[in-house]
Coordinates of C-alpha atoms in Angstrom, one line a residue:
M25 CA 85.2 195.7 265.3
L26 CA 88.1 197.7 264.7
L27 CA 89.3 200.4 261.5
N28 CA 92.6 200.0 262.1
F29 CA 95.7 197.5 260.0
D30 CA 97.3 195.7 263.4
L31 CA 101.0 196.7 262.4
N32 CA 102.5 193.9 264.3
K33 CA 101.8 191.6 260.6
L34 CA 104.4 194.3 258.7
N35 CA 107.2 192.7 260.4
N36 CA 109.4 189.9 257.3
Y37 CA 107.8 191.9 254.5
N38 CA 109.9 194.5 252.5
S39 CA 107.0 195.0 249.4
E40 CA 104.5 197.8 249.6
S41 CA 102.2 195.8 247.6
Q42 CA 103.4 192.4 249.9
K43 CA 102.6 194.9 252.8
V44 CA 98.9 196.0 251.9
R45 CA 98.0 192.0 250.1
V46 CA 99.3 190.8 254.2
L47 CA 97.4 194.6 256.5
T48 CA 94.6 193.7 254.3
E49 CA 93.7 190.0 254.2
N50 CA 95.1 189.9 257.6
W51 CA 92.0 193.3 258.6
V52 CA 89.5 191.0 256.6
A53 CA 89.7 187.9 258.3
K54 CA 89.4 189.0 261.8
N55 CA 87.1 191.2 261.8
I56 CA 84.7 190.5 258.7
F57 CA 81.8 188.8 258.9
C58 CA 79.5 187.0 255.8
P59 CA 76.8 189.3 254.3
S60 CA 75.2 186.3 253.0
C61 CA 74.6 184.7 256.7
G62 CA 76.4 186.3 258.9
D63 CA 78.9 182.8 259.3
K64 CA 82.8 183.5 260.3
I65 CA 85.0 184.1 256.5
F66 CA 88.1 182.2 256.3
E67 CA 90.9 183.3 253.8
Y68 CA 91.6 181.1 251.2
E69 CA 95.7 179.5 250.7
N70 CA 97.8 183.1 249.3
N71 CA 98.0 182.5 245.9
R72 CA 94.8 181.1 244.8
P73 CA 92.8 182.9 240.7
V74 CA 90.0 182.3 242.4
A75 CA 89.1 184.1 245.8
D76 CA 90.7 185.2 248.4
F77 CA 88.2 185.0 251.2
Y78 CA 85.8 182.0 251.7
C79 CA 82.2 181.5 254.0
N80 CA 82.8 177.5 255.3
S81 CA 78.4 177.3 255.6
C82 CA 77.2 179.0 252.9
K83 CA 80.1 178.4 250.4
E84 CA 80.5 181.6 249.2
D85 CA 83.4 183.7 247.7
Y86 CA 85.2 186.7 247.9
E87 CA 87.9 188.8 246.4
L88 CA 89.8 191.3 248.3
K89 CA 90.4 194.6 246.1
S90 CA 91.7 197.7 248.5
K91 CA 93.1 201.5 248.1
N92 CA 95.2 204.1 248.9
T93 CA 92.6 206.7 248.8
K94 CA 89.9 208.9 250.8
T95 CA 87.3 208.2 248.9
L96 CA 86.4 204.7 246.6
G97 CA 86.3 206.2 243.7
S98 CA 84.2 205.7 240.5
T99 CA 87.8 202.8 239.6
I100 CA 88.8 199.7 241.1
A101 CA 91.4 198.3 238.9
D102 CA 91.1 194.1 238.4
G103 CA 93.1 191.9 236.6
Q104 CA 93.5 190.2 233.0
Y105 CA 90.0 191.6 231.1
N106 CA 89.3 188.1 229.8
I107 CA 89.6 186.3 232.2
M108 CA 87.2 188.4 234.7
I109 CA 84.3 188.7 231.0
N110 CA 84.3 185.1 230.7
K111 CA 83.8 185.0 234.2
I112 CA 80.7 187.1 234.9
T113 CA 79.7 185.8 231.6
N114 CA 79.0 182.1 233.1
N115 CA 78.9 183.9 236.6
T116 CA 81.9 182.5 238.3
N117 CA 83.2 185.2 239.5
P118 CA 83.3 185.6 243.1
H119 CA 81.4 188.2 245.2
F120 CA 83.5 191.5 246.3
F121 CA 84.9 193.0 249.3
F122 CA 86.0 196.7 248.8
L123 CA 87.9 198.9 250.7
N124 CA 90.2 202.2 251.3
Y125 CA 92.1 203.7 254.0
E126 CA 94.6 206.2 254.6
K127 CA 98.3 205.3 254.7
K128 CA 99.2 207.4 257.0
N129 CA 97.7 206.0 260.0
Y130 CA 96.3 202.6 258.0
E131 CA 92.9 203.6 259.0
I132 CA 89.9 202.0 257.2
I133 CA 87.8 204.6 255.9
N134 CA 84.9 202.3 253.7
F135 CA 84.5 199.3 253.8
L136 CA 81.5 196.7 251.6
A137 CA 80.8 194.0 250.1
V138 CA 78.9 194.2 245.8
P139 CA 77.4 190.7 245.6
K140 CA 79.1 189.4 242.8
Y141 CA 75.3 189.3 240.0
L142 CA 75.6 193.4 240.0
F143 CA 78.0 192.9 237.9
M144 CA 78.5 192.8 234.2
P145 CA 80.3 192.6 231.7
D146 CA 80.0 196.2 230.4
M147 CA 81.6 197.6 234.2
I148 CA 84.3 196.0 232.7
I149 CA 87.0 199.0 230.9
P150 CA 90.6 197.0 229.9
R151 CA 93.1 199.4 230.0
N152 CA 95.2 200.7 227.2
K153 CA 98.3 198.9 227.3
G154 CA 98.9 195.3 227.3
L155 CA 102.0 194.4 230.3
K156 CA 105.6 195.8 229.8
N157 CA 106.3 192.0 229.2
R158 CA 103.0 190.8 228.2
P159 CA 101.8 193.0 225.2
N160 CA 98.7 190.9 224.3
Y161 CA 97.8 190.8 228.3
I162 CA 96.0 193.7 229.1
M163 CA 94.7 194.8 233.0
C164 CA 91.3 196.3 233.4
N165 CA 89.2 198.3 236.2
M166 CA 85.4 197.9 237.8
N167 CA 83.5 201.3 236.9
I168 CA 81.2 200.5 239.6
S169 CA 79.8 204.1 239.3
T170 CA 76.7 202.2 238.0
I171 CA 76.5 199.3 240.5
P172 CA 72.7 200.7 242.4
D173 CA 73.6 202.1 245.5
S174 CA 71.1 198.6 246.4
G175 CA 74.2 196.5 245.6
K176 CA 77.3 198.0 247.9
I177 CA 76.8 196.5 250.6
F178 CA 78.4 199.0 253.6
F179 CA 80.4 197.4 256.3
I180 CA 81.7 200.3 257.5
K181 CA 81.4 203.9 255.7
D182 CA 82.8 207.2 256.2
K183 CA 85.0 205.4 259.0
K184 CA 80.8 204.7 260.6
F185 CA 79.8 201.0 261.4
E186 CA 76.3 199.8 260.1
E187 CA 75.1 197.2 262.8
K188 CA 75.3 192.9 261.6
S189 CA 71.1 192.5 260.8
K190 CA 71.3 195.6 258.1
I191 CA 74.0 194.9 256.9
I192 CA 72.5 190.6 256.1
N193 CA 69.6 192.6 255.2
N194 CA 71.0 194.8 252.8
W195 CA 72.5 192.4 250.8
N196 CA 69.2 189.9 250.6
K197 CA 67.3 193.2 248.8
T198 CA 69.5 191.9 245.4
K199 CA 69.5 188.7 245.8
F200 CA 66.4 187.6 243.5
L201 CA 69.4 188.5 240.7
R202 CA 71.0 185.5 241.2
N203 CA 70.1 183.3 239.0
T204 CA 68.9 185.9 236.0
K205 CA 69.6 185.7 232.1
L206 CA 72.5 187.6 231.3
E207 CA 70.6 190.0 229.8
Q208 CA 67.8 190.4 231.7
K209 CA 69.9 190.6 234.6
G210 CA 71.5 193.7 232.8
W211 CA 67.9 195.6 232.7
L212 CA 66.8 195.1 235.9
I213 CA 70.2 196.7 237.1
D214 CA 69.4 199.5 234.7
I215 CA 65.8 200.1 235.9
I216 CA 67.3 200.6 239.6
F217 CA 69.6 202.3 239.1
C218 CA 67.4 204.7 237.6
I219 CA 64.7 204.5 240.2
E220 CA 67.7 205.0 242.3
K221 CA 68.9 208.4 240.8
M222 CA 65.6 209.9 242.1
K223 CA 66.4 209.7 245.8
K224 CA 62.1 209.1 246.3
Q225 CA 60.9 205.8 248.3
N226 CA 58.0 206.4 246.5
F227 CA 58.0 207.5 242.1
T228 CA 55.7 207.7 239.4
L229 CA 56.3 206.1 235.8
Q230 CA 56.6 209.0 234.0
E231 CA 59.3 210.3 236.5
L232 CA 61.0 207.2 235.5
Y233 CA 60.5 207.8 231.4
T234 CA 63.3 210.6 232.1
F235 CA 65.8 208.3 232.1
V236 CA 64.4 206.9 228.2
P237 CA 68.0 209.2 227.4
Y238 CA 70.0 208.1 229.5
L239 CA 68.9 204.1 228.4
K240 CA 68.7 204.3 225.1
T241 CA 72.4 205.7 225.2
K242 CA 73.1 201.6 227.0
Y243 CA 70.8 200.5 224.3
P244 CA 71.0 202.0 220.9
N245 CA 69.8 199.2 219.2
N246 CA 66.1 199.3 221.1
N247 CA 63.5 201.5 220.5
F248 CA 60.8 200.3 222.7
I249 CA 62.1 201.3 226.1
E250 CA 59.1 202.8 227.1
D251 CA 57.5 199.7 226.8
K252 CA 61.1 197.5 228.5
I253 CA 60.4 200.1 231.2
R254 CA 57.2 199.1 232.3
Q255 CA 58.2 195.7 231.6
Q256 CA 61.0 196.0 234.4
L257 CA 59.0 197.1 236.7
Q258 CA 56.7 194.3 236.5
V259 CA 58.9 192.5 236.9
L260 CA 60.5 194.0 239.9
R261 CA 57.3 193.5 242.1
D262 CA 56.7 190.5 240.8
K263 CA 60.3 189.5 242.9
K264 CA 58.9 192.5 246.1
Y265 CA 61.5 194.5 244.6
L266 CA 58.9 197.3 244.5
T267 CA 55.2 197.3 245.4
F268 CA 52.5 198.8 242.9
E269 CA 50.6 201.8 244.5
S270 CA 48.1 202.5 241.9
R271 CA 48.7 203.3 237.6
G272 CA 51.4 204.1 237.4
K273 CA 52.6 204.7 241.1
Y274 CA 55.3 202.7 243.0
K275 CA 56.9 202.8 246.0
I276 CA 60.5 200.5 247.2
K277 CA 59.5 198.3 248.9
E278 CA 61.0 197.7 252.2
I279 CA 62.5 194.2 253.0
G280 CA 61.8 192.5 256.4
R281 CA 64.6 192.9 259.2
A282 CA 66.4 189.3 258.1
S283 CA 66.9 187.1 261.1
C284 CA 71.0 186.1 261.6
R285 CA 73.3 185.1 264.3
E286 CA 75.3 188.4 266.0
R287 CA 78.5 187.8 266.7

């Protein structure tokens, strides 16, 4: 896997947006495998509205978003607001690949995948204005700052490569969310986010209760936040994300090494 784009692909392109699209998509097609099953991914034809890449083995779709920035940041520019909300609500959105690079040397800094079931409607932020010639066509940004770290599957982090087996293993950690209903999934994602904020593999129920004010801002009409926390911990235990150690004590479970076909 290389950190640099193939600049020979810039021939015959004048538009900056075209250049970036060609460079980034070419790099992904040559270097990235499907994080779900480990097989090769392929490019869709240009301007396909569904996604940019697909896996022929497990039939997953991926959309690529890239940024010319030193850090990935907390927001990623996306398309039309209502369309994205509809996709998330109906579970028809693709998984995402996010890439940021330095333009001065066209070097990739970070590349990661985020499963589609980690996105919730409140992560999609409408922009203030529509397009110049279409004022009612409101674009949006994706706020990825509240996505749990376990849902950010890095292939490259700060120019360092991750092992293929670890990538697939990390992808599987949150797969139990895939078929969870939207409201239930939102709570589970928020609880996982709070657990990870503690940066501890072992934690207590009382420690998690310190996030009640944060959760109250997200669910202002819920007067039983502590009850809801306990309920979600039970679900996470049943889904084998956590293990119950003793009364009021939990541990984030380490998932076994995934098997995959090495490239």
